[in-house]
Coordinates of C-alpha atoms in Angstrom, one line a residue:
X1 CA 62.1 -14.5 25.5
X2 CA 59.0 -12.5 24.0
X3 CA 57.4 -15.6 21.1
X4 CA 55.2 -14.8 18.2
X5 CA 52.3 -17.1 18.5
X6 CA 49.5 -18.0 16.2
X7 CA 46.3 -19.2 17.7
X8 CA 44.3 -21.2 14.4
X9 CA 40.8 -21.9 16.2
X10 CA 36.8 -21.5 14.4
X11 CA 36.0 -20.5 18.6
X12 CA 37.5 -17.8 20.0
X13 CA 35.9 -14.9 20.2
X14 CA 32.1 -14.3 20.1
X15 CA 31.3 -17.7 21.3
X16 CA 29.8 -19.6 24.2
X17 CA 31.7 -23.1 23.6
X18 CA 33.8 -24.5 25.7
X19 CA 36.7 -24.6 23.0
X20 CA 36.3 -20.5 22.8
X21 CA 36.1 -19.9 26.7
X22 CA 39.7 -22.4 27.1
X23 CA 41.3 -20.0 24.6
X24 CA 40.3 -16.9 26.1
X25 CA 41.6 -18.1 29.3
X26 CA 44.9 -18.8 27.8
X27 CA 45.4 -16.4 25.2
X28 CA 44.8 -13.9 28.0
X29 CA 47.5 -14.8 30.2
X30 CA 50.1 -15.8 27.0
X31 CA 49.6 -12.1 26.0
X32 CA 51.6 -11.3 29.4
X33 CA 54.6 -12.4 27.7
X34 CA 54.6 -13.5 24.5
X35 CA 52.9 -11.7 21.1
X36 CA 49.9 -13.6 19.8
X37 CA 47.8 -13.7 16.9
X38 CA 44.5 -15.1 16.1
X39 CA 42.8 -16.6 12.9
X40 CA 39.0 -17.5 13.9
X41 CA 35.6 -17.3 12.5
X42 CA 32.6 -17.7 15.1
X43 CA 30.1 -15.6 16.1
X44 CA 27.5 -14.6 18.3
X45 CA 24.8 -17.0 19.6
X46 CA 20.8 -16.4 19.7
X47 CA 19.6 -16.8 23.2
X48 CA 20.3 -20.4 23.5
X49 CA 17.7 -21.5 20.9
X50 CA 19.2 -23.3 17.4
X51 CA 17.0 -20.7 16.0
X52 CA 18.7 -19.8 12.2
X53 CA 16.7 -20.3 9.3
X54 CA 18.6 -23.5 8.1
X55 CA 16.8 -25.5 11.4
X56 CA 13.7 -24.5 10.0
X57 CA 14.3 -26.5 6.3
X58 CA 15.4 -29.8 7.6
X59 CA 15.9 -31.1 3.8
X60 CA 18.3 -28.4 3.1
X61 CA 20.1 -28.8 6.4
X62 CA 20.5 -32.7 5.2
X63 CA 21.5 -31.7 1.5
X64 CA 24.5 -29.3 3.3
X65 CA 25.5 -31.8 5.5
X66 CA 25.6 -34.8 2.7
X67 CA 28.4 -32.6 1.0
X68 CA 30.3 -30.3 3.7
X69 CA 34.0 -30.8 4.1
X70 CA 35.6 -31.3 6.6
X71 CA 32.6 -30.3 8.6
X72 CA 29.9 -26.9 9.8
X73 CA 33.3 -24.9 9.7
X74 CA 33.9 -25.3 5.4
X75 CA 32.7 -21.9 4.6
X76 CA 34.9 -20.0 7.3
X77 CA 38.0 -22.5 6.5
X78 CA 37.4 -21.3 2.4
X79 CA 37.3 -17.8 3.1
X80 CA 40.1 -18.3 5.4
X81 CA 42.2 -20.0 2.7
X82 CA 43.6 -16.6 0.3
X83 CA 44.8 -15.1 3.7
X84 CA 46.2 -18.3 5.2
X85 CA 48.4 -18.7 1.7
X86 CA 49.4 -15.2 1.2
X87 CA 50.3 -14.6 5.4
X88 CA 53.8 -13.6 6.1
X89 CA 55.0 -16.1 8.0
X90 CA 58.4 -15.1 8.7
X91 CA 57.9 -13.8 12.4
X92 CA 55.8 -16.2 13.6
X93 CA 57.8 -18.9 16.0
X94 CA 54.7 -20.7 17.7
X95 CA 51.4 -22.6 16.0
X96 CA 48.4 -23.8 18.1
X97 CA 44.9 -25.4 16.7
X98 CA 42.3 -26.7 17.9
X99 CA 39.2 -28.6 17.1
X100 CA 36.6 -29.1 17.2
X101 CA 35.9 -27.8 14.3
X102 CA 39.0 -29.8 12.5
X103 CA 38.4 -27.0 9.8
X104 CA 41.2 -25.4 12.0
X105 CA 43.9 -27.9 11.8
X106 CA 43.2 -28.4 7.9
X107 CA 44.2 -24.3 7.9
X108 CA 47.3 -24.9 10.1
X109 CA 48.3 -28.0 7.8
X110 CA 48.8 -25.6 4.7
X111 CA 50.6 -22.9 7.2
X112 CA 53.3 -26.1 8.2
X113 CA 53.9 -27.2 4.8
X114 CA 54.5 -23.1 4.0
X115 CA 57.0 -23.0 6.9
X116 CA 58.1 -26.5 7.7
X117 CA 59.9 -25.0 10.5
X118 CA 57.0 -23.8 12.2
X119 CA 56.9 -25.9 15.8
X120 CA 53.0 -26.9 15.4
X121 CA 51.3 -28.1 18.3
X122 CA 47.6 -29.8 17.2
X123 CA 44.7 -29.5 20.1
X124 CA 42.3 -32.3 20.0
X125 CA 39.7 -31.7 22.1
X126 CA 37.1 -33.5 19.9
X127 CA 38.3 -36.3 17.9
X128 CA 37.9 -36.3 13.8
X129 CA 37.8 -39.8 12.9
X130 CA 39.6 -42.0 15.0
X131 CA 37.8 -42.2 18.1
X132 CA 34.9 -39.7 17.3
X133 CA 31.5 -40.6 18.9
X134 CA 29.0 -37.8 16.6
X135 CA 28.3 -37.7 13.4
X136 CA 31.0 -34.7 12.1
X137 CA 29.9 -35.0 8.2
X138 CA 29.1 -38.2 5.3
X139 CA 30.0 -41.5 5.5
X140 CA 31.1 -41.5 2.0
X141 CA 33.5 -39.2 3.4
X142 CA 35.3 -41.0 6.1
X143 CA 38.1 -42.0 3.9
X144 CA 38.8 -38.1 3.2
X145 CA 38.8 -37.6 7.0
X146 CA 41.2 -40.4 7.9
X147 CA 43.7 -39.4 5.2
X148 CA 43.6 -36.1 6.6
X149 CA 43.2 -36.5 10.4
X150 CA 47.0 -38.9 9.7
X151 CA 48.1 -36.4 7.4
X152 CA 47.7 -33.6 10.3
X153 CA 49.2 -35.4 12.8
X154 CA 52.2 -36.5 11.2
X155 CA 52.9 -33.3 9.9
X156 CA 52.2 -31.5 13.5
X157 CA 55.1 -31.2 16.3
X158 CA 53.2 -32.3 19.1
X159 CA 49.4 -33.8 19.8
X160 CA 47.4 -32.4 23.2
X161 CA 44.8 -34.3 24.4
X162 CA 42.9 -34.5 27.3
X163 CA 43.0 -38.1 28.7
X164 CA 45.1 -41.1 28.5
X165 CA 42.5 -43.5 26.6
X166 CA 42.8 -41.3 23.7
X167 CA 46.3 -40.7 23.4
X168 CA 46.5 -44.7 23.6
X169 CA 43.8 -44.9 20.7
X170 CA 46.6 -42.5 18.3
X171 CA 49.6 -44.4 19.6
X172 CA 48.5 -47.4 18.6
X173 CA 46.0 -47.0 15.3
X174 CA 48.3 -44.3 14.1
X175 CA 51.4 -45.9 14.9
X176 CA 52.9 -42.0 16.2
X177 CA 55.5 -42.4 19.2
X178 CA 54.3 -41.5 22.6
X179 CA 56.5 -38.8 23.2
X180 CA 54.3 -36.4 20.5
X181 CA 51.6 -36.6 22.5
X182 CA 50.9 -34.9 25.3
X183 CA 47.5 -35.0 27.9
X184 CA 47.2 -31.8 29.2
X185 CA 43.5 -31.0 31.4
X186 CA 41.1 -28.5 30.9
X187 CA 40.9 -25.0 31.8
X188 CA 39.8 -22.9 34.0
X189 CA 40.7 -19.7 36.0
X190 CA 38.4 -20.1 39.2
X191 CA 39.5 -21.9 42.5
X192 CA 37.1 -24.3 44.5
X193 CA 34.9 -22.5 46.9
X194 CA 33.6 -23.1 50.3
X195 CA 30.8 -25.5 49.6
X196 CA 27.4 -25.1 50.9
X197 CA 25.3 -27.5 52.3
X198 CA 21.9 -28.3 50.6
X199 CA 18.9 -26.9 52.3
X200 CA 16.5 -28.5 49.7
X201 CA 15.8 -30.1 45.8
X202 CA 17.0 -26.9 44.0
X203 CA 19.3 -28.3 40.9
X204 CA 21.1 -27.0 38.0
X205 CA 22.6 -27.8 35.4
X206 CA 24.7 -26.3 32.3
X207 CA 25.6 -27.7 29.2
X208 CA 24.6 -29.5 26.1
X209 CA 23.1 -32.6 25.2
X210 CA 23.9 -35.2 22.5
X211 CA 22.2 -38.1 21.7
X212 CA 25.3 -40.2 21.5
X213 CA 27.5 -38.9 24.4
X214 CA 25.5 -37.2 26.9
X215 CA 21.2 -37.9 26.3
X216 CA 18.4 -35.7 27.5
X217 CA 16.2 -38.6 27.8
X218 CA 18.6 -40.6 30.4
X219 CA 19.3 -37.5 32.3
X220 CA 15.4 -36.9 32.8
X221 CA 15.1 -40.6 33.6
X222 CA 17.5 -39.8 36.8
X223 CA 15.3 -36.4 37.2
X224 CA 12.1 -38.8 37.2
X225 CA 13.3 -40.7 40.2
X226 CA 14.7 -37.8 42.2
X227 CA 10.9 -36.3 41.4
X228 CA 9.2 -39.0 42.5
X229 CA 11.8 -39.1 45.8
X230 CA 11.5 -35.5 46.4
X231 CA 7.7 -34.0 44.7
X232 CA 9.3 -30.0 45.5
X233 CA 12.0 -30.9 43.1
X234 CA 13.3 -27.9 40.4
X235 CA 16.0 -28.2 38.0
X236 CA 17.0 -25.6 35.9
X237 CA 18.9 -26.3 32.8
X238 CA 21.3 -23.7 31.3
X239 CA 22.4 -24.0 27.6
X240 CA 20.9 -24.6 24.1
X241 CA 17.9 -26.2 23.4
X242 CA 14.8 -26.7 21.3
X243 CA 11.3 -27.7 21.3
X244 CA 11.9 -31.2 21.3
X245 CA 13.3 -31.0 24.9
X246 CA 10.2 -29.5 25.8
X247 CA 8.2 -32.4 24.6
X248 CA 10.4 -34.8 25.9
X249 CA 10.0 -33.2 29.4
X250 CA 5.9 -33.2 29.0
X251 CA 6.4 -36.9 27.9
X252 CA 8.5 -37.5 31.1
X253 CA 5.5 -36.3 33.5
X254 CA 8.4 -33.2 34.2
X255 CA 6.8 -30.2 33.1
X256 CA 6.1 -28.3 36.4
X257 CA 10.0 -29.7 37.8
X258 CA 12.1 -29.2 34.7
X259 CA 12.6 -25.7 33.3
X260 CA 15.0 -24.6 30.5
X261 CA 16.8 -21.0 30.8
X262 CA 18.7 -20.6 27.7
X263 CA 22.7 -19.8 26.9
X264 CA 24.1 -18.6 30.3
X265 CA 28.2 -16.6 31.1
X266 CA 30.3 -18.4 33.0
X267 CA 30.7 -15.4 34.9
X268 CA 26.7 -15.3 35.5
X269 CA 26.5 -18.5 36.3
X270 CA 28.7 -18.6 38.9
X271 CA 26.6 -15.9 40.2
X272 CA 23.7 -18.1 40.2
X273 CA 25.1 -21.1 42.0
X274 CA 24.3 -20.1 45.7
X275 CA 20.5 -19.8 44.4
X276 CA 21.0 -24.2 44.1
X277 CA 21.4 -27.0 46.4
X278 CA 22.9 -29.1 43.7
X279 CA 24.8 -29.4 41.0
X280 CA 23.4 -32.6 38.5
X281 CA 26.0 -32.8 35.8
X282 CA 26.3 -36.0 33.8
X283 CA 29.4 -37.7 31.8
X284 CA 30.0 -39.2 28.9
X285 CA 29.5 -42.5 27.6
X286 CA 32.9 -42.9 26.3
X287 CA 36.5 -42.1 28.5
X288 CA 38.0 -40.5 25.2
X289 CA 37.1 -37.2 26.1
X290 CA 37.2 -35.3 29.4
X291 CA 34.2 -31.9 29.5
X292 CA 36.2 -28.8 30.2
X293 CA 33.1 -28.1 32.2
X294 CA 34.1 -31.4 34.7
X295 CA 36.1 -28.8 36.3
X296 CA 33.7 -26.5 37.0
X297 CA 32.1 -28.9 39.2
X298 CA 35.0 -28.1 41.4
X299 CA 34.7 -24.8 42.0
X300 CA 31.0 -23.8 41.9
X301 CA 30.6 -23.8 46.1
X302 CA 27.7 -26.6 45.7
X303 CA 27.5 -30.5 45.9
X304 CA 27.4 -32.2 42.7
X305 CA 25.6 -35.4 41.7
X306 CA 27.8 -37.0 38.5
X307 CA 25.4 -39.2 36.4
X308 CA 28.4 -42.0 35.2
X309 CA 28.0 -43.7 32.3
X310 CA 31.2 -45.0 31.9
X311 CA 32.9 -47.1 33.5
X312 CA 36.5 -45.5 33.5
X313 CA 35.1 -42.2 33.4
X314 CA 38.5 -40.0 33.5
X315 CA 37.1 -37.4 35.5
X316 CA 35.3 -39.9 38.5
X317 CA 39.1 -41.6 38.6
X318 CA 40.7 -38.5 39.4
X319 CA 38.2 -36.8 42.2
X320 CA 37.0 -39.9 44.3
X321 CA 38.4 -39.1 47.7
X322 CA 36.8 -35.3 46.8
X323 CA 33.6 -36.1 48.9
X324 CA 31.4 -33.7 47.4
X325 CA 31.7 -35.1 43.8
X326 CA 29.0 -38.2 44.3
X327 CA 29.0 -40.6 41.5
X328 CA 25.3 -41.8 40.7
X329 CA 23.9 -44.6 37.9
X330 CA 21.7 -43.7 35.3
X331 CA 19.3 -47.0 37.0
X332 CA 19.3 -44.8 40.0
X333 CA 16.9 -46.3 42.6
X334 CA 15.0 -44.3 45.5
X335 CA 17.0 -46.3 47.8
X336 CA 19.9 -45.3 46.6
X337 CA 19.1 -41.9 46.2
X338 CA 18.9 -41.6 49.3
X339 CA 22.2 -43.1 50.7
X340 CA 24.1 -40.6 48.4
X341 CA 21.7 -37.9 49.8
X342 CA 22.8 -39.1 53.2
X343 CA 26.3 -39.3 52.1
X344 CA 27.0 -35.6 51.4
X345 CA 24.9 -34.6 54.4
X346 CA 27.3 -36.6 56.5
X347 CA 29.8 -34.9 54.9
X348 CA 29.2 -31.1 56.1
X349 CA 28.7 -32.8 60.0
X350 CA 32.3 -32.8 59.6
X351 CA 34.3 -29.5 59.2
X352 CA 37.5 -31.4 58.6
X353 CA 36.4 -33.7 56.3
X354 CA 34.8 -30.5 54.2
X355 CA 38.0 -28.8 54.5
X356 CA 40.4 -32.1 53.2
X357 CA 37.5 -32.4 50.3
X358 CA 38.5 -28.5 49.4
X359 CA 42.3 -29.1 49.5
X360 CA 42.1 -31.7 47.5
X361 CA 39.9 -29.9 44.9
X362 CA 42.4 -26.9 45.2
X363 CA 45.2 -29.2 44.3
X364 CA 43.4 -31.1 41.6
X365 CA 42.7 -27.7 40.0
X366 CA 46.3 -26.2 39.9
X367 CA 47.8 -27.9 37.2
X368 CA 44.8 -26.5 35.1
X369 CA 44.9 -23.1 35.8
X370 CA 45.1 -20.6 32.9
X371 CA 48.9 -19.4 33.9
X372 CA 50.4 -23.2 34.2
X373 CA 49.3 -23.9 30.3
X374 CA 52.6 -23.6 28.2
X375 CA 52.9 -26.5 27.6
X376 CA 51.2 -26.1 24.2
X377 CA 54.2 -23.5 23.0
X378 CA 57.5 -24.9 25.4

């Protein structure tokens, strides 16, 4: 039976983010069989750099931030709102959301208390209040976002998240039955690829940085010792940045290892991959939240060293008999450095052992492939 599906997500389709490149996946291969529409509001991004006029005026930044509600996303969700109230909702048998931004959910609330019977089904991939780790708008505002993070949930049908330790944080601080909520994985549409062993120091990574979950500074602490391991050292960082990473390079003694290349396609940098000998990627601090881009790691053809910083990472539980996937400490020693080094080496003196290390990735990856991800709508 063809459905009538309404996507409510801020990223979709200009962007770069994660949350916009999961619903193209999806949305591409729901349009196979079922009719879906789209309410979004992002838009392109400028070479990588937070270049807009607002970064420029700190004070004014500070002042918008002070009074935004629910967060960066209130202007689209306000010229969202005369649509959202006068849509015809009569055909539509299917809602999705997703956050972040939660500017998303607060427009799918007011479309389920139009159409009660409307089966909602309420992403999180970022946490509001309960169990967020950044800084999403005032303090003086928390109260407003608790009221209406409950609010949303309640109301919804079902709750997808992407790891167990945060469907146990709503479970038991919001008192909702287990059943509701669902953890489904990330993303992607790629398959693991033969991996190729390292023939030198060339590393890459992609992604963001934030000072609470994933810090520059840490990850060039764990640069520093590979450096000072291995002087021919490159790394070659692909997503946003300013001019304080810069600086913080210069201050590390990394400005001739270290390089920064801007916002980068997931197509492109696939592409890329087999100019690198490794992959450094680095996880977050807390086990709420699983980086679609963990998955990635899988299927990019290269080793990967995984800077851990939790101890029940998600993602480290899942792939530890996939050899290639080498969990490191952000106190990484020379020493040790080198027996991980030694590890994955080891690994490609074996052909079966490479070939049992693909399988499993192959298998860990099915369940997240674009075509298995109904689960949102069934």
């Amino acid at each position: 039976m063809k459905l009538n599906i309404l996507l409510v997500s801020y990223n979709f389709h200009a962007s770069l983010s994660p949350r916009a490149l999961k619903w193209q996946k999806i949305i591409h291969e729901w349009s196979k069989q079922n009719n879906v529409e789209i309410i979004s509001g992002d838009k392109n991004i400028n070479q990588g750099r937070y270049s807009s006029s607002l970064t420029k005026m700190p004070m004014l930044v500070n002042i918008l931030r002070h009074f935004r509600w629910p967060d960066y996303a209130m202007i689209w969700m306000l010229r969202s709102l005369p649509m959202v109230l006068k849509k015809d909702l009569s055909q539509i048998d299917k809602m999705v959301s997703s956050s972040h931004p939660f500017s998303s959910h607060i427009l799918a609330l007011l479309i389920k208390i139009r159409k009660r019977d409307l089966h909602w089904t309420m992403d999180i991939g970022d946490p509001f209040f309960l169990g967020s780790t950044i800084k999403i708008n005032s303090r003086w505002l928390m109260p407003l976002n608790k009221y209406f993070e409950k609010k949303c949930i309640n109301f919804s049908d079902r709750i997808t998240v992407n790891t167990k330790a945060l469907k146990s944080f709503y479970v038991k601080d919001y008192g909702i039955c287990k059943d509701k909520v669902f953890v489904v994985p990330p993303v992607t549409n790629a398959h693991p690829a033969e991996i190729k062993r390292p023939s030198g120091f060339k590393f890459i990574y992609a992604g963001r940085f934030y000072n609470t979950e994933r810090p520059l500074n840490k990850f060039l602490d764990v640069v520093k010792v590979i450096v000072d391991l291995h002087e021919d050292t490159v790394i070659d960082i692909y997503g946003p940045f300013d001019s304080s990473y810069h600086d913080l390079v210069k201050l590390k003694g990394l400005n001739k290892n270290v390089f920064f290349k801007g916002f980068c396609s997931q197509n492109d940098l696939r592409v890329l991959m087999k100019n690198y000998d490794y992959y450094l990627s680095m996880g977050n601090i807390h086990d709420l939240q699983f980086p679609s881009k963990n998955l990635d790691l899988l299927t990019y053809g290269i080793p990967v060293l995984y800077i851990q910083q939790s101890k029940s990472d998600p993602f480290l539980e899942d792939v530890k008999d996939i050899k290639f996937i080498c969990p490191i400490t952000r106190n990484l020693t020379k020493s040790q450095l080198c027996d991980h080094i030694s590890s994955i080496n080891h690994l490609f003196d074996s052909d079966d052992e490479c070939q049992l290390a693909l399988l499993l990735a192959r298998e860990y990856i099915e369940p997240s492939l674009a075509n298995n991800q109904k689960q949102y709508y069934e």
